[in-house]
Coordinates of C-alpha atoms in Angstrom, one line a residue:
Chain A
M1 CA -0.7 -10.6 -2.1
N2 CA 1.6 -8.5 -4.1
E3 CA 2.3 -5.4 -2.4
L4 CA 4.7 -2.8 -0.1
V5 CA 4.3 -2.3 3.8
F6 CA 6.1 0.4 5.0
I7 CA 6.7 -0.4 8.8
G8 CA 8.0 2.1 11.1
L9 CA 11.1 0.1 13.5
G10 CA 10.3 2.6 16.4
L11 CA 13.2 3.4 18.8
N12 CA 16.1 2.1 20.0
D13 CA 15.9 -1.8 19.9
E14 CA 13.9 -5.0 18.2
K15 CA 11.0 -4.6 20.4
G16 CA 10.5 -0.8 19.4
I17 CA 8.0 -2.1 16.6
T18 CA 4.5 -2.0 17.0
V19 CA 2.3 -5.8 17.6
K20 CA 0.9 -5.2 14.3
G21 CA 4.4 -4.3 12.6
L22 CA 5.4 -7.1 14.0
E23 CA 2.5 -9.5 13.3
E24 CA 2.6 -8.2 9.3
T25 CA 6.3 -8.5 9.3
K26 CA 5.5 -12.4 10.4
T27 CA 3.3 -12.8 7.4
A28 CA 5.9 -11.3 4.5
N29 CA 7.1 -13.3 1.7
S30 CA 10.2 -10.9 1.7
V31 CA 11.5 -8.9 4.4
F32 CA 13.9 -5.9 3.7
M33 CA 15.2 -3.0 6.3
E34 CA 17.7 0.1 6.2
N35 CA 19.6 1.0 9.2
Y36 CA 21.7 3.9 7.6
T37 CA 19.1 6.6 8.1
S38 CA 18.8 6.7 12.0
R39 CA 20.7 4.3 14.4
M40 CA 18.8 1.8 17.2
P41 CA 21.4 1.8 19.2
D42 CA 20.4 -1.6 20.7
F43 CA 18.9 -3.9 17.9
N44 CA 20.5 -6.4 17.4
L45 CA 19.3 -8.1 14.0
Q46 CA 19.6 -12.0 15.1
Q47 CA 17.8 -11.9 17.6
F48 CA 14.8 -9.3 15.6
E49 CA 14.9 -12.3 13.2
L50 CA 14.4 -15.0 15.9
I51 CA 11.4 -12.9 16.9
C52 CA 9.8 -12.3 13.5
G53 CA 10.4 -15.7 12.5
K54 CA 12.0 -14.3 9.0
K55 CA 15.5 -13.5 7.1
V56 CA 15.5 -9.8 7.1
Q57 CA 17.7 -8.4 4.2
L58 CA 19.5 -5.3 5.2
V59 CA 19.3 -2.6 2.2
T60 CA 22.4 -0.4 1.9
R61 CA 21.9 3.5 1.2
H62 CA 24.0 2.7 -2.6
M63 CA 21.1 0.0 -3.0
L64 CA 18.2 1.9 -2.5
E65 CA 19.9 5.6 -4.0
N66 CA 22.0 3.8 -7.1
E67 CA 19.5 0.9 -8.1
N68 CA 16.3 3.3 -6.8
G69 CA 14.9 0.3 -4.7
T70 CA 15.0 -2.0 -7.9
R71 CA 15.1 -5.3 -5.3
I72 CA 12.9 -4.3 -3.3
L73 CA 10.4 -3.0 -6.1
Q74 CA 10.6 -6.8 -7.7
A75 CA 10.0 -8.5 -4.7
A76 CA 6.9 -6.6 -4.2
K77 CA 5.2 -7.6 -7.3
V78 CA 5.4 -11.0 -6.8
G79 CA 4.5 -11.3 -3.2
K80 CA 3.9 -9.3 0.3
T81 CA 6.8 -7.1 0.6
V82 CA 7.8 -5.5 4.0
F83 CA 10.5 -2.6 4.0
L84 CA 11.5 -2.1 7.9
V85 CA 12.8 1.5 8.9
P86 CA 14.0 3.2 11.6
G87 CA 11.0 5.9 13.7
D88 CA 8.4 6.5 11.5
P89 CA 9.1 5.4 7.8
F90 CA 8.5 8.3 6.2
I91 CA 9.5 10.6 9.3
A92 CA 13.1 10.7 7.2
T93 CA 11.8 11.9 3.2
T94 CA 14.5 9.5 1.4
H95 CA 11.8 6.9 1.4
V96 CA 9.0 9.0 0.0
T97 CA 11.0 8.3 -3.8
L98 CA 10.7 4.8 -3.3
R99 CA 7.3 4.9 -2.2
I100 CA 5.9 6.8 -5.6
D101 CA 8.1 4.6 -7.6
A102 CA 6.1 1.6 -6.1
E103 CA 2.6 3.3 -6.8
K104 CA 3.6 4.5 -10.4
Q105 CA 4.3 0.7 -10.9
G106 CA 0.8 -0.4 -9.4
I107 CA 2.4 -1.9 -6.3
K108 CA -0.2 -0.7 -3.4
T109 CA 1.6 0.4 -0.8
R110 CA 0.3 0.4 3.5
I111 CA 2.3 2.3 6.1
I112 CA 2.2 1.0 9.4
H113 CA 4.0 3.4 11.8
G114 CA 6.1 3.7 14.4
S115 CA 7.8 6.4 17.6
S116 CA 9.2 8.5 16.2
I117 CA 12.6 9.9 17.4
M118 CA 10.9 13.6 17.2
S119 CA 8.1 12.7 19.1
A120 CA 10.5 11.0 22.1
I121 CA 12.5 14.0 22.2
I122 CA 9.7 16.3 22.9
S123 CA 7.5 14.0 25.1
L124 CA 10.8 13.8 26.9
S125 CA 11.7 17.3 27.8
G126 CA 8.0 18.2 28.7
L127 CA 7.7 21.1 26.8
H128 CA 4.5 22.1 24.5
N129 CA 3.9 19.9 21.3
Y130 CA 2.6 23.0 20.3
K131 CA 4.9 25.6 20.8
F132 CA 7.9 24.1 18.7
G133 CA 8.6 25.8 15.6
K134 CA 10.2 24.1 12.3
T135 CA 12.6 21.9 13.3
V136 CA 16.4 22.0 11.8
T137 CA 19.1 19.6 11.5
V138 CA 22.9 20.6 12.9
P139 CA 25.1 19.3 10.7
F140 CA 28.8 18.3 10.9
P141 CA 31.6 21.5 10.9
E142 CA 32.9 20.1 7.4
N143 CA 28.8 21.0 6.0
F144 CA 29.0 24.6 7.7
S145 CA 25.3 26.2 7.5
E146 CA 24.2 29.3 9.0
T147 CA 20.6 27.5 8.5
P148 CA 20.4 26.5 12.4
Y149 CA 21.2 30.0 13.9
N150 CA 18.5 31.3 11.7
V151 CA 16.1 28.8 11.9
I152 CA 16.7 29.5 16.0
D153 CA 16.6 33.2 15.6
Q154 CA 13.1 32.8 13.8
N155 CA 11.3 30.6 15.8
K156 CA 12.5 32.7 19.2
K157 CA 11.2 35.8 17.4
N158 CA 7.6 34.0 17.5
G159 CA 8.2 32.3 21.1
L160 CA 8.5 29.4 19.8
H161 CA 11.2 26.4 20.9
T162 CA 13.4 24.5 18.1
L163 CA 14.3 21.2 17.9
C164 CA 18.0 20.8 16.5
L165 CA 18.7 17.3 15.6
L166 CA 22.5 16.9 15.2
D167 CA 24.0 15.1 12.4
L168 CA 24.7 11.6 12.3
K169 CA 27.1 8.9 9.8
T170 CA 25.6 5.8 11.2
E171 CA 28.1 3.9 8.5
E172 CA 30.9 5.7 10.0
N173 CA 29.7 5.6 13.3
L174 CA 29.9 9.2 13.7
Y175 CA 27.9 11.7 15.8
L176 CA 28.1 15.3 16.1
S177 CA 28.2 15.9 19.8
I178 CA 26.7 18.7 21.8
N179 CA 29.3 20.8 22.7
Q180 CA 30.6 20.7 18.7
A181 CA 26.9 22.0 18.2
I182 CA 27.0 24.6 20.3
M183 CA 30.4 25.6 19.4
S184 CA 29.3 25.3 16.1
L185 CA 26.5 28.1 16.6
Q186 CA 28.7 30.0 18.8
E187 CA 30.7 30.7 15.9
I188 CA 28.0 32.0 13.6
E189 CA 26.7 34.5 16.8
Q190 CA 30.4 36.3 16.7
K191 CA 29.6 37.0 13.2
K192 CA 25.6 38.0 13.3
K193 CA 25.7 38.9 16.5
N194 CA 21.8 39.1 16.6
N195 CA 22.1 37.8 20.0
V196 CA 20.6 34.0 19.7
I197 CA 23.3 32.2 21.0
T198 CA 25.2 33.4 24.0
P199 CA 26.5 32.4 27.0
D200 CA 23.2 32.6 28.8
T201 CA 20.9 31.2 26.1
V202 CA 18.8 28.4 28.0
A203 CA 19.3 24.7 26.0
V204 CA 18.3 21.2 26.8
G205 CA 20.4 18.4 25.5
I206 CA 19.2 15.4 25.3
A207 CA 20.8 11.9 24.8
R208 CA 19.7 8.0 23.7
A209 CA 16.1 9.6 23.3
G210 CA 13.5 6.4 23.2
S211 CA 16.5 4.2 24.9
Y212 CA 15.9 2.9 28.9
N213 CA 18.5 5.2 29.9
P214 CA 17.7 8.6 28.2
T215 CA 19.8 11.5 29.6
L216 CA 18.4 15.2 30.1
K217 CA 20.3 18.2 31.3
A218 CA 18.8 21.9 30.8
D219 CA 21.1 24.9 31.7
F220 CA 22.7 27.9 30.7
I221 CA 24.9 27.0 27.8
K222 CA 28.0 28.1 29.5
Y223 CA 27.5 25.4 32.0
L224 CA 25.9 22.7 29.5
T225 CA 29.0 22.9 27.7
D226 CA 31.0 20.8 30.5
F227 CA 28.2 18.7 30.9
D228 CA 28.9 14.8 30.4
F229 CA 25.8 13.1 28.3
G230 CA 26.8 9.6 27.6
E231 CA 26.8 8.2 24.6
P232 CA 25.0 9.1 21.3
P233 CA 22.7 9.9 19.6
F234 CA 22.6 13.4 20.6
S235 CA 19.8 16.5 20.1
L236 CA 19.5 20.1 21.8
I237 CA 16.1 21.9 22.2
F238 CA 16.2 25.7 22.0
P239 CA 13.3 26.7 24.4
G240 CA 11.5 30.1 23.2
D241 CA 9.3 31.6 25.4
L242 CA 8.7 29.6 28.5
H243 CA 5.3 28.7 30.6
F244 CA 5.7 28.2 34.8
M245 CA 4.6 24.6 33.8
E246 CA 7.2 23.8 30.8
I247 CA 9.8 25.2 34.0
D248 CA 8.6 23.2 36.2
A249 CA 8.9 20.3 33.6
L250 CA 12.5 21.3 33.3
L251 CA 13.3 21.5 36.7
A252 CA 11.6 18.0 37.5
F253 CA 12.7 15.5 34.3
A254 CA 16.1 17.6 32.9
G255 CA 17.7 18.6 36.3
A256 CA 17.4 22.8 35.5
P257 CA 18.9 24.9 37.6
A258 CA 16.1 26.9 40.4
E259 CA 17.1 30.3 38.4
F260 CA 15.0 28.7 35.3
R261 CA 11.8 29.4 37.4
R262 CA 13.1 33.3 36.7
L263 CA 12.2 32.7 33.0
A264 CA 8.6 32.1 32.9
R265 CA 6.5 33.9 31.1
Chain B
M1 CA 9.4 -2.2 42.3
N2 CA 7.3 0.6 42.7
E3 CA 7.0 3.0 39.7
L4 CA 5.3 4.4 37.2
V5 CA 5.5 3.7 33.4
F6 CA 4.0 6.0 31.4
I7 CA 3.1 4.1 27.9
G8 CA 1.9 5.1 24.8
L9 CA -0.6 2.6 22.6
G10 CA 0.4 4.7 19.8
L11 CA -2.4 4.5 16.8
N12 CA -6.4 3.3 15.5
D13 CA -5.9 -0.1 17.6
E14 CA -4.5 -2.4 20.3
K15 CA -2.2 -3.3 18.2
G16 CA -0.5 0.2 18.0
I17 CA 1.1 -0.3 20.9
T18 CA 4.9 -1.1 20.9
V19 CA 6.4 -4.9 21.6
K20 CA 8.4 -3.5 24.9
G21 CA 4.9 -1.4 25.7
L22 CA 2.9 -4.6 25.9
E23 CA 5.8 -6.5 27.5
E24 CA 5.8 -3.6 30.3
T25 CA 1.8 -3.7 30.7
K26 CA 2.3 -7.9 31.5
T27 CA 4.4 -7.4 33.9
A28 CA 2.4 -4.3 35.7
N29 CA 1.0 -5.0 39.3
S30 CA -1.5 -2.3 38.1
V31 CA -2.6 -1.3 34.9
F32 CA -4.4 2.4 34.3
M33 CA -5.5 4.1 30.5
E34 CA -7.2 7.2 29.3
N35 CA -8.6 7.2 26.5
Y36 CA -10.2 10.9 26.1
T37 CA -7.1 12.6 24.8
S38 CA -7.6 11.4 21.2
R39 CA -9.7 8.4 19.9
M40 CA -8.2 5.7 18.9
P41 CA -11.2 4.4 16.7
D42 CA -10.8 0.4 16.2
F43 CA -9.5 -0.1 20.0
N44 CA -11.3 -2.5 21.7
L45 CA -11.0 -2.7 25.4
Q46 CA -11.7 -6.7 26.0
Q47 CA -9.4 -7.7 23.7
F48 CA -6.7 -5.4 25.0
E49 CA -7.2 -6.7 28.1
L50 CA -7.1 -10.3 26.3
I51 CA -3.5 -9.8 25.1
C52 CA -2.1 -8.0 28.4
G53 CA -3.7 -10.6 30.1
K54 CA -4.6 -7.5 33.3
K55 CA -7.6 -5.8 34.3
V56 CA -7.8 -2.2 32.7
Q57 CA -8.9 0.6 35.0
L58 CA -10.3 3.6 32.8
V59 CA -9.3 6.9 33.7
T60 CA -11.7 9.7 33.1
R61 CA -11.0 13.2 32.8
H62 CA -12.9 14.3 35.9
M63 CA -10.3 11.7 37.6
L64 CA -7.4 13.1 36.7
E65 CA -8.5 16.8 37.1
N66 CA -10.2 16.8 39.9
E67 CA -8.5 14.3 42.4
N68 CA -5.2 14.7 40.8
G69 CA -4.4 11.4 39.9
T70 CA -4.1 10.8 42.8
R71 CA -5.3 6.4 42.7
I72 CA -2.3 6.1 39.8
L73 CA 0.2 7.9 42.4
Q74 CA -0.9 5.6 45.5
A75 CA -0.7 2.4 43.3
A76 CA 2.8 3.5 42.2
K77 CA 4.1 3.9 45.8
V78 CA 3.1 0.2 46.4
G79 CA 3.9 -1.7 42.6
K80 CA 4.4 -1.3 38.9
T81 CA 1.8 0.7 37.9
V82 CA 1.9 1.3 34.4
F83 CA -0.5 4.0 32.6
L84 CA -1.6 3.9 29.3
V85 CA -2.2 6.9 26.8
P86 CA -3.4 7.1 23.3
G87 CA -0.3 8.1 20.7
D88 CA 2.6 9.0 22.8
P89 CA 2.3 10.0 26.4
F90 CA 3.4 13.7 26.5
I91 CA 2.1 14.7 22.9
A92 CA -0.7 15.6 24.3
T93 CA 0.5 18.3 27.7
T94 CA -2.2 17.1 30.3
H95 CA -0.1 14.3 32.2
V96 CA 3.0 16.1 32.4
T97 CA 1.8 17.3 35.7
L98 CA 0.9 13.6 36.9
R99 CA 4.3 12.7 36.2
I100 CA 6.1 15.8 37.8
D101 CA 4.1 15.2 40.7
A102 CA 4.7 11.4 40.9
E103 CA 9.0 12.8 40.9
K104 CA 8.1 15.3 43.7
Q105 CA 6.5 12.4 45.8
G106 CA 9.9 10.3 45.2
I107 CA 8.2 7.7 42.3
K108 CA 10.2 7.1 39.9
T109 CA 8.9 7.3 36.3
R110 CA 9.7 5.9 32.9
I111 CA 8.5 6.5 29.2
I112 CA 7.6 3.8 26.4
H113 CA 7.2 6.0 23.4
G114 CA 4.4 4.9 20.9
S115 CA 3.5 6.4 17.8
S116 CA 1.9 9.7 17.8
I117 CA -0.4 11.2 15.3
M118 CA 1.4 14.2 14.5
S119 CA 4.1 11.7 12.8
A120 CA 1.7 9.8 11.2
I121 CA 0.0 12.9 9.4
I122 CA 2.8 14.1 8.6
S123 CA 4.3 10.6 6.9
L124 CA 1.4 10.2 5.3
S125 CA 1.5 13.2 3.1
G126 CA 4.9 12.8 2.3
L127 CA 5.9 16.0 3.0
H128 CA 9.3 17.0 3.9
N129 CA 9.3 17.0 7.8
Y130 CA 11.7 19.8 8.5
K131 CA 9.5 22.3 6.6
F132 CA 6.9 22.4 9.2
G133 CA 5.9 25.3 11.8
K134 CA 4.1 25.5 14.3
T135 CA 1.2 23.0 14.4
V136 CA -2.6 24.3 15.3
T137 CA -5.6 22.9 17.1
V138 CA -8.5 24.3 14.9
P139 CA -11.4 24.8 17.9
F140 CA -15.3 24.3 17.4
P141 CA -17.3 27.0 16.1
E142 CA -18.2 27.9 20.0
N143 CA -14.3 28.4 20.8
F144 CA -14.0 30.3 17.9
S145 CA -10.3 32.1 17.8
E146 CA -8.6 34.0 14.9
T147 CA -5.2 31.8 16.0
P148 CA -5.2 29.1 13.4
Y149 CA -5.5 31.7 10.6
N150 CA -2.4 33.4 12.2
V151 CA -0.1 30.5 12.3
I152 CA -1.1 29.3 8.6
D153 CA -0.3 33.6 7.4
Q154 CA 2.9 33.4 9.7
N155 CA 4.1 29.9 8.5
K156 CA 3.5 30.5 4.9
K157 CA 5.5 33.7 5.4
N158 CA 8.2 31.8 6.2
G159 CA 7.4 28.9 3.3
L160 CA 6.5 26.8 6.2
H161 CA 3.4 24.0 6.2
T162 CA 1.0 24.6 8.9
L163 CA -0.4 20.9 10.6
C164 CA -3.8 21.6 11.8
L165 CA -5.4 18.9 14.3
L166 CA -8.9 19.5 14.1
D167 CA -10.6 19.4 17.5
L168 CA -12.7 16.6 18.9
K169 CA -14.7 16.0 22.3
T170 CA -14.1 12.0 22.4
E171 CA -16.8 11.8 24.8
E172 CA -19.8 13.1 23.3
N173 CA -18.4 11.7 19.8
L174 CA -18.2 15.0 18.1
Y175 CA -15.5 16.1 15.5
L176 CA -14.6 19.1 13.5
S177 CA -15.2 18.3 9.9
I178 CA -12.5 19.2 7.4
N179 CA -15.5 21.4 5.7
Q180 CA -16.2 23.2 9.2
A181 CA -12.8 23.8 9.3
I182 CA -11.9 25.6 6.0
M183 CA -15.8 27.4 7.2
S184 CA -14.3 28.7 9.8
L185 CA -10.9 29.8 8.4
Q186 CA -12.7 31.2 5.5
E187 CA -14.6 34.0 7.6
I188 CA -11.7 35.0 9.5
E189 CA -10.2 35.7 5.9
Q190 CA -13.5 37.9 5.2
K191 CA -12.7 40.1 7.8
K192 CA -8.8 40.4 7.7
K193 CA -8.4 39.9 4.2
N194 CA -4.7 38.7 4.4
N195 CA -5.2 36.7 1.1
V196 CA -4.1 33.6 3.3
I197 CA -7.1 31.2 2.7
T198 CA -9.1 32.3 -0.7
P199 CA -10.6 29.5 -3.0
D200 CA -7.3 28.9 -4.9
T201 CA -5.5 27.9 -1.4
V202 CA -3.8 24.4 -1.6
A203 CA -4.5 21.7 1.5
V204 CA -4.5 18.4 2.2
G205 CA -7.2 16.7 4.1
I206 CA -6.7 13.7 5.7
A207 CA -9.0 11.4 8.0
R208 CA -8.0 8.3 10.3
A209 CA -4.4 9.0 10.1
G210 CA -2.7 5.6 11.5
S211 CA -6.0 3.2 10.8
Y212 CA -6.2 0.5 7.9
N213 CA -7.8 3.0 6.0
P214 CA -6.9 6.4 6.1
T215 CA -8.0 8.7 3.2
L216 CA -6.1 11.4 1.9
K217 CA -7.3 14.4 -0.5
A218 CA -5.3 17.1 -2.3
D219 CA -6.9 19.8 -3.6
F220 CA -7.6 23.3 -3.9
I221 CA -10.2 24.2 -1.6
K222 CA -12.9 25.3 -3.5
Y223 CA -13.1 21.4 -4.7
L224 CA -12.3 20.1 -1.0
T225 CA -15.5 21.4 0.6
D226 CA -17.4 18.6 -1.7
F227 CA -15.2 15.7 -1.2
D228 CA -16.0 13.2 0.9
F229 CA -13.7 12.5 3.6
G230 CA -15.6 9.2 5.5
E231 CA -15.4 8.6 8.9
P232 CA -13.4 10.5 11.7
P233 CA -11.1 11.9 13.2
F234 CA -9.8 14.4 10.7
S235 CA -6.8 16.7 9.7
L236 CA -5.8 19.4 7.6
I237 CA -2.7 20.1 6.3
F238 CA -2.1 23.6 5.2
P239 CA 1.3 23.7 2.6
G240 CA 3.5 26.3 2.0
D241 CA 6.3 26.6 -0.6
L242 CA 6.3 23.3 -2.0
H243 CA 8.9 21.3 -3.9
F244 CA 8.5 19.4 -7.0
M245 CA 8.8 15.9 -4.9
E246 CA 6.4 17.0 -2.3
I247 CA 4.0 17.8 -5.2
D248 CA 5.1 13.9 -6.7
A249 CA 4.1 12.8 -3.3
L250 CA 0.5 14.7 -3.2
L251 CA 0.3 13.4 -6.6
A252 CA 0.8 9.6 -6.0
F253 CA -0.8 9.5 -2.2
A254 CA -3.5 12.3 -2.0
G255 CA -4.9 12.7 -5.3
A256 CA -4.2 16.3 -6.5
P257 CA -5.0 17.5 -9.6
A258 CA -2.0 17.8 -12.5
E259 CA -2.6 21.8 -11.7
F260 CA -0.5 21.0 -8.9
R261 CA 2.6 20.7 -10.9
R262 CA 2.5 24.5 -11.4
L263 CA 3.1 25.1 -7.8
A264 CA 6.7 24.2 -7.8
R265 CA 8.7 26.4 -5.7

């Protein structure tokens, strides 16, 4: 059957895929995979090819953006084609275009979902999912933007938590560190002086969410900047109002100091 | 090894679990599962027991809330214990307490993430993930609340989309329908008159996200109330500002009418 199946690879390694995702891959005529929208730290392509029994064709950013995924669409016109994507297939919006193009060309599309880094981070932190506001990415200094600061500010005014994804360039193995992200937000604070990011602001740093050894640390940012989070990738949560159960979770799972008990609202 | 491993079952059926989640379950001494925080429409317990080769002990809401998970914690003190949860283990916050109790009693805990209904819904819609504000649950009429209306209002003012989960009682097989949810929001509109929910308000209804046959329909709510979404579970998105690429996605994946083209901002 000619169709294009988008399958989420989930998190970290070649076993982050769902059982049904793996089964669908095993029965495909062509298998493509991209590995540039996010990083799966322990993913081994040879190992994955062994598990699924298929040759996997790696798709570069250039191929998708300059050739509009023509090779993938052509394969999908003549047989069952699987496109593997880290995490959940459309949490990064870059592949929506490919799916629209496929449907416009009369190719049937389906999705097999995967674990997303966003719900993994929220899940790990123990903070309440429904209390998160808009998510934001903190860019590298050369792409400086005030948006992350403004999003944190707006969310806090509504009592909401902010999940900050820290920028990365997988192809160059570059990752914005938690320390760099905090410094960049502090720079904006010095200009705007809205008291959004002060030394006593509470944050939760998370490294390697979805891996076998994630590191979490909740603290006031004056102490967080010295903490060694180990290997990337990194993310940061700026909590809004904290329920006492959320504080309990930060004490139990994220090494929060006892002073956090005073923050309950 | 005595430890408590929380494993996400992912979406819909017994193959929604990750390959690593299944492997961990196969090596456990005790396996518990809850199936009341959300519904996996095509999950077959006997089939799952065959796949993982273990007897699975079903955990009721009563057992977790009244006995504080004592049986699970006792099992985890003497051997590797797996607790299976639909979706991602802590997106529903009810299990955070069990994890805190385990850690306080010196039991090591780990998480194997699963696909969450929240990222599946966002992924299916083709709307941009970073443009979603706070998520909200629309309750059954007997638990009437103005909160969903206020959250949609606040998100819209910030140009953001709102994901509405529609309430369910899995044990009684009761599901709030998309039609009921819209009517309940319209009732609040009649009182508050903030023009948040009018006949020309745009919404996206989603049924059975994560299953093999999800149904999506984007339309003005005056038309959406007559649409047949089929079987539950249901959810609703109230978009904020729409980018033209997001409108393209709603036209291609959610049967949006051509008039949607006028909405691009």
